[in-house]
PDB file of C-alpha atoms in Angstrom:
ATOM      1  CA  MET N  70      74.169 181.050 244.978  1.00 77.00           C
ATOM      2  CA  THR N  71      73.352 177.833 243.651  1.00 92.00           C
ATOM      3  CA  ALA N  72      72.572 174.322 245.725  1.00 97.00           C
ATOM      4  CA  LYS N  73      75.204 171.682 245.817  1.00 97.00           C
ATOM      5  CA  THR N  74      74.029 168.130 246.144  1.00 98.00           C
ATOM      6  CA  ILE N  75      76.161 165.176 247.143  1.00 98.00           C
ATOM      7  CA  PHE N  76      75.504 161.628 248.084  1.00 99.00           C
ATOM      8  CA  ILE N  77      78.441 160.336 250.486  1.00 98.00           C
ATOM      9  CA  PRO N  78      78.718 156.989 252.443  1.00 98.00           C
ATOM     10  CA  HIS N  79      78.117 157.383 255.771  1.00 98.00           C
ATOM     11  CA  GLY N  80      79.963 154.335 257.186  1.00 97.00           C
ATOM     12  CA  GLY N  81      78.828 151.312 259.864  1.00 97.00           C
ATOM     13  CA  GLY N  82      77.437 153.336 262.629  1.00 97.00           C
ATOM     14  CA  PRO N  83      79.588 155.356 264.818  1.00 98.00           C
ATOM     15  CA  LEU N  84      82.709 153.490 263.664  1.00 98.00           C
ATOM     16  CA  PRO N  85      83.792 156.612 261.317  1.00 98.00           C
ATOM     17  CA  LEU N  86      84.054 158.731 264.811  1.00 98.00           C
ATOM     18  CA  LEU N  87      86.002 155.552 266.473  1.00 98.00           C
ATOM     19  CA  GLY N  88      89.360 155.677 264.819  1.00 95.00           C
ATOM     20  CA  ASP N  89      88.154 152.898 262.814  1.00 96.00           C
ATOM     21  CA  PRO N  90      91.482 151.833 260.248  1.00 96.00           C
ATOM     22  CA  GLN N  91      88.634 150.647 257.999  1.00 95.00           C
ATOM     23  CA  HIS N  92      87.213 154.082 257.722  1.00 97.00           C
ATOM     24  CA  ALA N  93      89.869 156.043 257.888  1.00 97.00           C
ATOM     25  CA  GLY N  94      89.869 156.852 254.111  1.00 98.00           C
ATOM     26  CA  LEU N  95      86.063 157.814 254.897  1.00 98.00           C
ATOM     27  CA  THR N  96      86.759 159.766 258.056  1.00 98.00           C
ATOM     28  CA  ALA N  97      89.551 161.888 256.401  1.00 98.00           C
ATOM     29  CA  PHE N  98      87.177 162.362 253.285  1.00 98.00           C
ATOM     30  CA  LEU N  99      83.988 163.708 255.354  1.00 98.00           C
ATOM     31  CA  ARG N 100      86.334 166.237 257.180  1.00 98.00           C
ATOM     32  CA  THR N 101      88.026 167.934 254.236  1.00 98.00           C
ATOM     33  CA  LEU N 102      84.573 167.827 252.391  1.00 98.00           C
ATOM     34  CA  PRO N 103      83.565 171.244 253.058  1.00 98.00           C
ATOM     35  CA  ASP N 104      86.649 172.329 251.858  1.00 97.00           C
ATOM     36  CA  ARG N 105      85.478 172.272 248.461  1.00 95.00           C
ATOM     37  CA  LEU N 106      81.983 173.722 249.488  1.00 97.00           C
ATOM     38  CA  PRO N 107      80.204 177.028 249.955  1.00 96.00           C
ATOM     39  CA  ARG N 108      79.031 177.144 253.431  1.00 98.00           C
ATOM     40  CA  PRO N 109      75.227 176.445 253.143  1.00 98.00           C
ATOM     41  CA  ASP N 110      72.754 178.330 254.898  1.00 98.00           C
ATOM     42  CA  ALA N 111      70.807 175.024 255.536  1.00 98.00           C
ATOM     43  CA  ILE N 112      71.479 171.355 254.854  1.00 98.00           C
ATOM     44  CA  VAL N 113      68.410 168.737 253.728  1.00 98.00           C
ATOM     45  CA  LEU N 114      69.682 165.389 254.657  1.00 98.00           C
ATOM     46  CA  ILE N 115      68.238 162.312 253.111  1.00 98.00           C
ATOM     47  CA  SER N 116      69.080 159.501 255.276  1.00 98.00           C
ATOM     48  CA  ALA N 117      69.029 155.566 254.655  1.00 98.00           C
ATOM     49  CA  HIS N 118      67.827 155.617 258.352  1.00 98.00           C
ATOM     50  CA  HIS N 119      64.467 157.385 258.122  1.00 98.00           C
ATOM     51  CA  GLU N 120      61.365 156.080 256.153  1.00 97.00           C
ATOM     52  CA  GLY N 121      57.764 155.546 256.873  1.00 97.00           C
ATOM     53  CA  PRO N 122      54.712 155.041 254.678  1.00 97.00           C
ATOM     54  CA  GLU N 123      55.019 158.455 253.312  1.00 98.00           C
ATOM     55  CA  ILE N 124      57.680 160.968 253.185  1.00 98.00           C
ATOM     56  CA  ILE N 125      58.541 162.417 257.129  1.00 98.00           C
ATOM     57  CA  ILE N 126      59.891 165.947 256.757  1.00 98.00           C
ATOM     58  CA  GLY N 127      61.495 166.478 260.245  1.00 98.00           C
ATOM     59  CA  GLY N 128      59.732 169.769 262.014  1.00 98.00           C
ATOM     60  CA  ALA N 129      61.639 170.036 265.388  1.00 98.00           C
ATOM     61  CA  GLU N 130      63.491 173.300 266.148  1.00 98.00           C
ATOM     62  CA  LYS N 131      65.806 171.549 268.530  1.00 98.00           C
ATOM     63  CA  PRO N 132      66.323 167.568 267.324  1.00 98.00           C
ATOM     64  CA  ASP N 133      66.729 165.447 269.564  1.00 98.00           C
ATOM     65  CA  MET N 134      69.273 162.322 269.253  1.00 98.00           C
ATOM     66  CA  ILE N 135      68.344 158.835 267.843  1.00 98.00           C
ATOM     67  CA  TYR N 136      71.397 156.286 268.857  1.00 98.00           C
ATOM     68  CA  ASP N 137      69.980 153.719 266.406  1.00 97.00           C
ATOM     69  CA  TYR N 138      72.729 151.225 266.676  1.00 97.00           C
ATOM     70  CA  ASN N 139      73.925 148.802 269.390  1.00 96.00           C
ATOM     71  CA  GLY N 140      76.809 147.045 270.678  1.00 96.00           C
ATOM     72  CA  PHE N 141      79.109 149.829 270.454  1.00 98.00           C
ATOM     73  CA  PRO N 142      81.155 151.571 273.186  1.00 97.00           C
ATOM     74  CA  ALA N 143      79.572 153.764 275.941  1.00 98.00           C
ATOM     75  CA  GLU N 144      80.593 157.096 274.764  1.00 97.00           C
ATOM     76  CA  THR N 145      78.865 156.535 271.470  1.00 98.00           C
ATOM     77  CA  TYR N 146      75.460 156.871 272.942  1.00 98.00           C
ATOM     78  CA  GLU N 147      76.473 160.290 274.733  1.00 98.00           C
ATOM     79  CA  TYR N 148      77.414 162.122 271.550  1.00 98.00           C
ATOM     80  CA  ARG N 149      75.568 165.295 270.705  1.00 98.00           C
ATOM     81  CA  TYR N 150      75.043 166.952 267.383  1.00 98.00           C
ATOM     82  CA  ASP N 151      72.923 170.109 268.354  1.00 98.00           C
ATOM     83  CA  ALA N 152      71.983 171.448 265.216  1.00 98.00           C
ATOM     84  CA  PRO N 153      69.050 173.749 264.817  1.00 98.00           C
ATOM     85  CA  GLY N 154      66.234 172.472 262.880  1.00 98.00           C
ATOM     86  CA  ALA N 155      64.123 174.379 260.204  1.00 98.00           C
ATOM     87  CA  PRO N 156      60.796 174.117 260.542  1.00 98.00           C
ATOM     88  CA  ALA N 157      60.222 177.205 257.826  1.00 98.00           C
ATOM     89  CA  LEU N 158      61.656 175.119 255.746  1.00 98.00           C
ATOM     90  CA  ALA N 159      60.198 171.784 256.757  1.00 98.00           C
ATOM     91  CA  ALA N 160      56.449 173.747 255.971  1.00 98.00           C
ATOM     92  CA  GLU N 161      57.897 174.617 252.105  1.00 98.00           C
ATOM     93  CA  VAL N 162      59.233 170.965 251.276  1.00 98.00           C
ATOM     94  CA  ALA N 163      55.852 169.856 252.487  1.00 98.00           C
ATOM     95  CA  ASP N 164      54.154 172.043 250.203  1.00 98.00           C
ATOM     96  CA  HIS N 165      56.119 171.380 247.368  1.00 98.00           C
ATOM     97  CA  LEU N 166      55.866 167.319 247.781  1.00 98.00           C
ATOM     98  CA  ALA N 167      52.123 167.579 248.062  1.00 98.00           C
ATOM     99  CA  GLN N 168      51.908 169.578 244.801  1.00 97.00           C
ATOM    100  CA  ALA N 169      54.062 167.026 242.840  1.00 98.00           C
ATOM    101  CA  GLY N 170      51.946 164.593 244.517  1.00 98.00           C
ATOM    102  CA  VAL N 171      54.294 162.743 246.734  1.00 98.00           C
ATOM    103  CA  ALA N 172      52.908 161.821 250.406  1.00 97.00           C
ATOM    104  CA  ALA N 173      53.873 163.263 253.217  1.00 98.00           C
ATOM    105  CA  ARG N 174      53.787 164.875 256.628  1.00 98.00           C
ATOM    106  CA  ILE N 175      55.877 166.944 258.785  1.00 98.00           C
ATOM    107  CA  ASP N 176      56.814 165.046 262.323  1.00 98.00           C
ATOM    108  CA  PRO N 177      57.437 167.793 264.757  1.00 97.00           C
ATOM    109  CA  ASP N 178      59.270 164.913 266.825  1.00 96.00           C
ATOM    110  CA  ALA N 179      61.832 163.646 264.331  1.00 98.00           C
ATOM    111  CA  GLY N 180      65.153 163.334 265.389  1.00 98.00           C
ATOM    112  CA  PHE N 181      68.976 162.838 264.056  1.00 98.00           C
ATOM    113  CA  ASP N 182      69.557 159.209 263.341  1.00 98.00           C
ATOM    114  CA  HIS N 183      73.284 157.505 262.911  1.00 98.00           C
ATOM    115  CA  GLY N 184      72.865 158.737 258.929  1.00 98.00           C
ATOM    116  CA  VAL N 185      72.765 161.936 259.859  1.00 98.00           C
ATOM    117  CA  PHE N 186      74.638 162.963 262.899  1.00 98.00           C
ATOM    118  CA  VAL N 187      77.938 160.719 262.253  1.00 98.00           C
ATOM    119  CA  PRO N 188      78.727 162.391 258.851  1.00 98.00           C
ATOM    120  CA  LEU N 189      77.942 165.645 259.931  1.00 99.00           C
ATOM    121  CA  MET N 190      79.879 165.609 263.265  1.00 98.00           C
ATOM    122  CA  LEU N 191      83.014 165.107 260.819  1.00 98.00           C
ATOM    123  CA  MET N 192      81.557 167.810 258.108  1.00 98.00           C
ATOM    124  CA  TYR N 193      80.257 170.279 259.986  1.00 98.00           C
ATOM    125  CA  PRO N 194      81.484 169.577 263.907  1.00 98.00           C
ATOM    126  CA  LYS N 195      80.165 172.849 265.156  1.00 98.00           C
ATOM    127  CA  ALA N 196      76.834 172.213 264.668  1.00 98.00           C
ATOM    128  CA  ASP N 197      75.619 175.684 263.548  1.00 98.00           C
ATOM    129  CA  ILE N 198      73.692 175.064 260.497  1.00 98.00           C
ATOM    130  CA  PRO N 199      70.130 174.236 260.376  1.00 98.00           C
ATOM    131  CA  VAL N 200      69.271 170.742 259.734  1.00 98.00           C
ATOM    132  CA  LEU N 201      66.203 169.846 257.705  1.00 98.00           C
ATOM    133  CA  THR N 202      66.049 165.777 257.336  1.00 98.00           C
ATOM    134  CA  VAL N 203      63.511 164.416 255.065  1.00 98.00           C
ATOM    135  CA  SER N 204      63.103 160.694 254.827  1.00 98.00           C
ATOM    136  CA  LEU N 205      62.579 157.646 252.750  1.00 98.00           C
ATOM    137  CA  SER N 206      59.331 155.773 251.581  1.00 98.00           C
ATOM    138  CA  SER N 207      58.881 152.836 253.226  1.00 98.00           C
ATOM    139  CA  SER N 208      57.815 151.546 249.664  1.00 98.00           C
ATOM    140  CA  LEU N 209      61.374 151.450 248.730  1.00 98.00           C
ATOM    141  CA  ASP N 210      59.747 152.470 244.511  1.00 98.00           C
ATOM    142  CA  ALA N 211      63.587 153.998 243.217  1.00 98.00           C
ATOM    143  CA  GLY N 212      61.219 155.854 241.237  1.00 98.00           C
ATOM    144  CA  LEU N 213      59.463 157.407 243.615  1.00 98.00           C
ATOM    145  CA  HIS N 214      62.493 158.540 245.500  1.00 98.00           C
ATOM    146  CA  LEU N 215      63.819 160.011 241.708  1.00 98.00           C
ATOM    147  CA  ALA N 216      60.131 161.822 242.106  1.00 98.00           C
ATOM    148  CA  GLU N 217      60.751 163.205 245.429  1.00 98.00           C
ATOM    149  CA  GLY N 218      64.510 164.883 244.548  1.00 98.00           C
ATOM    150  CA  LYS N 219      62.680 166.518 241.783  1.00 98.00           C
ATOM    151  CA  ALA N 220      60.003 167.867 244.390  1.00 98.00           C
ATOM    152  CA  LEU N 221      63.041 169.475 246.064  1.00 98.00           C
ATOM    153  CA  SER N 222      64.322 171.101 242.983  1.00 97.00           C
ATOM    154  CA  PHE N 223      62.664 174.326 243.903  1.00 98.00           C
ATOM    155  CA  LEU N 224      65.694 174.814 246.127  1.00 98.00           C
ATOM    156  CA  LYS N 225      68.255 174.755 243.020  1.00 98.00           C
ATOM    157  CA  GLU N 226      68.972 178.398 243.455  1.00 97.00           C
ATOM    158  CA  ARG N 227      69.153 178.915 247.225  1.00 97.00           C
ATOM    159  CA  ASN N 228      72.457 178.331 248.916  1.00 98.00           C
ATOM    160  CA  VAL N 229      71.641 174.929 250.666  1.00 98.00           C
ATOM    161  CA  LEU N 230      72.960 171.579 250.716  1.00 98.00           C
ATOM    162  CA  ILE N 231      71.118 168.428 249.867  1.00 98.00           C
ATOM    163  CA  LEU N 232      72.725 165.316 251.207  1.00 99.00           C
ATOM    164  CA  GLY N 233      71.965 162.120 250.401  1.00 99.00           C
ATOM    165  CA  SER N 234      73.582 159.506 253.260  1.00 99.00           C
ATOM    166  CA  GLY N 235      73.744 156.174 252.623  1.00 98.00           C
ATOM    167  CA  LEU N 236      75.776 153.683 251.283  1.00 98.00           C
ATOM    168  CA  SER N 237      76.558 152.470 247.635  1.00 98.00           C
ATOM    169  CA  PHE N 238      77.340 148.739 249.158  1.00 98.00           C
ATOM    170  CA  HIS N 239      75.429 147.249 251.948  1.00 98.00           C
ATOM    171  CA  ASN N 240      74.995 143.538 252.553  1.00 97.00           C
ATOM    172  CA  MET N 241      76.047 143.315 256.077  1.00 94.00           C
ATOM    173  CA  ARG N 242      76.470 139.499 255.555  1.00 94.00           C
ATOM    174  CA  SER N 243      79.504 140.332 253.540  1.00 95.00           C
ATOM    175  CA  PHE N 244      80.574 143.255 255.378  1.00 92.00           C
ATOM    176  CA  PHE N 245      81.403 140.947 258.166  1.00 89.00           C
ATOM    177  CA  ARG N 246      82.509 138.104 256.212  1.00 93.00           C
ATOM    178  CA  PRO N 247      83.783 139.530 252.996  1.00 93.00           C
ATOM    179  CA  THR N 248      84.432 137.191 250.412  1.00 95.00           C
ATOM    180  CA  ARG N 249      85.821 137.025 247.115  1.00 96.00           C
ATOM    181  CA  GLU N 250      82.565 137.045 245.217  1.00 97.00           C
ATOM    182  CA  SER N 251      80.926 139.711 247.512  1.00 97.00           C
ATOM    183  CA  MET N 252      84.183 141.862 246.342  1.00 97.00           C
ATOM    184  CA  VAL N 253      83.956 141.247 242.700  1.00 98.00           C
ATOM    185  CA  ALA N 254      80.380 141.806 242.783  1.00 98.00           C
ATOM    186  CA  SER N 255      80.881 145.375 244.406  1.00 98.00           C
ATOM    187  CA  GLU N 256      83.334 145.875 241.307  1.00 98.00           C
ATOM    188  CA  ASN N 257      80.951 144.749 239.108  1.00 98.00           C
ATOM    189  CA  PHE N 258      77.784 147.024 240.272  1.00 98.00           C
ATOM    190  CA  HIS N 259      79.762 150.580 240.991  1.00 98.00           C
ATOM    191  CA  ASP N 260      81.320 150.138 237.628  1.00 98.00           C
ATOM    192  CA  TRP N 261      77.805 150.266 236.227  1.00 98.00           C
ATOM    193  CA  LEU N 262      76.828 152.876 238.857  1.00 98.00           C
ATOM    194  CA  VAL N 263      79.422 155.293 238.042  1.00 98.00           C
ATOM    195  CA  GLU N 264      78.791 154.728 234.126  1.00 98.00           C
ATOM    196  CA  ILE N 265      75.235 155.476 234.489  1.00 98.00           C
ATOM    197  CA  LEU N 266      75.815 158.570 236.878  1.00 98.00           C
ATOM    198  CA  THR N 267      78.377 160.219 234.644  1.00 98.00           C
ATOM    199  CA  SER N 268      78.254 159.015 231.464  1.00 97.00           C
ATOM    200  CA  THR N 269      77.962 162.022 229.049  1.00 95.00           C
ATOM    201  CA  GLY N 270      76.479 159.860 225.872  1.00 96.00           C
ATOM    202  CA  LEU N 271      73.276 159.131 228.492  1.00 96.00           C
ATOM    203  CA  THR N 272      70.276 161.754 228.098  1.00 96.00           C
ATOM    204  CA  PRO N 273      68.475 163.088 231.278  1.00 95.00           C
ATOM    205  CA  ALA N 274      65.392 160.628 231.070  1.00 96.00           C
ATOM    206  CA  ALA N 275      67.845 157.533 230.052  1.00 98.00           C
ATOM    207  CA  ARG N 276      69.911 158.028 233.297  1.00 98.00           C
ATOM    208  CA  GLU N 277      66.551 158.193 234.937  1.00 98.00           C
ATOM    209  CA  GLN N 278      65.240 155.075 233.569  1.00 98.00           C
ATOM    210  CA  ALA N 279      68.247 153.187 234.673  1.00 98.00           C
ATOM    211  CA  LEU N 280      68.295 154.277 238.068  1.00 98.00           C
ATOM    212  CA  ALA N 281      64.700 153.674 238.466  1.00 98.00           C
ATOM    213  CA  ALA N 282      65.597 149.930 237.078  1.00 98.00           C
ATOM    214  CA  TRP N 283      68.572 149.766 239.490  1.00 98.00           C
ATOM    215  CA  ASP N 284      68.111 145.779 240.646  1.00 98.00           C
ATOM    216  CA  GLU N 285      68.705 144.698 236.879  1.00 98.00           C
ATOM    217  CA  ALA N 286      72.170 146.161 237.038  1.00 98.00           C
ATOM    218  CA  PRO N 287      74.943 143.537 237.163  1.00 98.00           C
ATOM    219  CA  ASP N 288      74.815 142.097 241.054  1.00 98.00           C
ATOM    220  CA  ALA N 289      72.415 144.594 241.867  1.00 98.00           C
ATOM    221  CA  ARG N 290      71.013 142.899 244.261  1.00 98.00           C
ATOM    222  CA  VAL N 291      74.244 141.205 245.943  1.00 98.00           C
ATOM    223  CA  CYS N 292      75.307 145.090 246.716  1.00 98.00           C
ATOM    224  CA  GLN N 293      71.668 145.857 247.978  1.00 98.00           C
ATOM    225  CA  PRO N 294      69.863 142.950 249.602  1.00 98.00           C
ATOM    226  CA  ARG N 295      67.093 145.761 250.368  1.00 98.00           C
ATOM    227  CA  GLU N 296      68.174 149.145 248.929  1.00 98.00           C
ATOM    228  CA  GLU N 297      67.084 151.748 251.485  1.00 98.00           C
ATOM    229  CA  HIS N 298      71.298 152.475 251.483  1.00 98.00           C
ATOM    230  CA  LEU N 299      70.944 153.578 248.115  1.00 98.00           C
ATOM    231  CA  LEU N 300      68.010 155.567 247.707  1.00 99.00           C
ATOM    232  CA  PRO N 301      69.250 158.599 249.332  1.00 99.00           C
ATOM    233  CA  LEU N 302      71.167 158.407 245.997  1.00 99.00           C
ATOM    234  CA  HIS N 303      68.127 158.458 243.837  1.00 98.00           C
ATOM    235  CA  VAL N 304      66.784 161.632 245.850  1.00 98.00           C
ATOM    236  CA  CYS N 305      70.085 163.170 245.013  1.00 98.00           C
ATOM    237  CA  ALA N 306      69.978 162.358 241.231  1.00 98.00           C
ATOM    238  CA  GLY N 307      66.175 163.416 240.933  1.00 98.00           C
ATOM    239  CA  PHE N 308      67.110 166.490 242.434  1.00 98.00           C
ATOM    240  CA  ALA N 309      70.318 167.169 240.212  1.00 98.00           C
ATOM    241  CA  SER N 310      68.250 165.892 236.932  1.00 97.00           C
ATOM    242  CA  ALA N 311      65.702 168.572 237.864  1.00 97.00           C
ATOM    243  CA  ALA N 312      67.815 171.373 238.488  1.00 97.00           C
ATOM    244  CA  GLY N 313      70.386 170.693 235.478  1.00 96.00           C
ATOM    245  CA  GLN N 314      73.568 169.297 237.550  1.00 97.00           C
ATOM    246  CA  THR N 315      75.769 167.018 235.912  1.00 97.00           C
ATOM    247  CA  ALA N 316      77.769 163.899 238.727  1.00 98.00           C
ATOM    248  CA  GLU N 317      81.682 163.566 239.583  1.00 98.00           C
ATOM    249  CA  ILE N 318      82.690 160.662 241.763  1.00 98.00           C
ATOM    250  CA  ILE N 319      85.027 162.354 244.410  1.00 98.00           C
ATOM    251  CA  PHE N 320      85.556 159.714 246.579  1.00 98.00           C
ATOM    252  CA  ASP N 321      85.526 155.834 245.582  1.00 98.00           C
ATOM    253  CA  GLU N 322      87.155 153.583 247.903  1.00 97.00           C
ATOM    254  CA  PRO N 323      87.126 150.298 249.728  1.00 95.00           C
ATOM    255  CA  LEU N 324      84.692 150.569 252.722  1.00 95.00           C
ATOM    256  CA  ILE N 325      85.524 146.827 254.252  1.00 92.00           C
ATOM    257  CA  ARG N 326      87.068 145.720 251.678  1.00 94.00           C
ATOM    258  CA  HIS N 327      83.616 146.725 249.068  1.00 97.00           C
ATOM    259  CA  ARG N 328      84.056 150.006 247.236  1.00 98.00           C
ATOM    260  CA  ALA N 329      82.378 152.945 247.991  1.00 98.00           C
ATOM    261  CA  ILE N 330      81.271 156.227 246.312  1.00 98.00           C
ATOM    262  CA  ALA N 331      80.571 159.814 246.787  1.00 98.00           C
ATOM    263  CA  VAL N 332      78.939 161.863 244.152  1.00 98.00           C
ATOM    264  CA  LEU N 333      78.940 165.636 243.891  1.00 98.00           C
ATOM    265  CA  TRP N 334      76.520 167.069 241.157  1.00 98.00           C
ATOM    266  CA  GLN N 335      76.886 170.658 240.184  1.00 94.00           C
TER     267      GLN N 335
END
């Protein structure tokens, strides 16, 4: 069994769980996504909402909930996703990141933010698969996140799911007030991103170079004013590059009137 690698959009706060019509396509996609995957023994999840000065690895046996949104119905602050953690796997990940020169630490109190529990409540509602959270670096350095993914490649022959949870378009002002310009920018950036991820004419080195310089892409900073929602894709892409996996776009639909993609590497 080999690892599967996926980058998914997790939507806006808890809206995918609330029947929001602008999230209907994403909600249906996440619910049916496990049908095309082998059931993993563990999930290693990189969330856009988890970062630190070094990479933070979740070390809790029973991670708690983090309701990192506001202004939503009371029920959304009572959601539970009681999947077990994976402390033994956390120690392995910490060791391999250290060997790769990527600064990291284990946090025994790390919990599940909404970039973790919202998609997993839809994908694996029984919460019976161990989940290990691995953070971003607050440096937001694209090359470092590609290296983070490569350091996780020791998992490539295991039955694990490497899951990056973010959004390929994350301009909050444009979400609340969509404009013709922001929607054109979304098209331009996503056309570039899909080409870079899937083109058979690119060598792995050229693809990594392009992703490292992602902010030079058309309308990149319109779509990602602060790139934390894109960088889980870089971690997945780094893992996939080291594991010899190729990318397929498995979701490409409007989300709040802007494109959102999901990528499967195998």
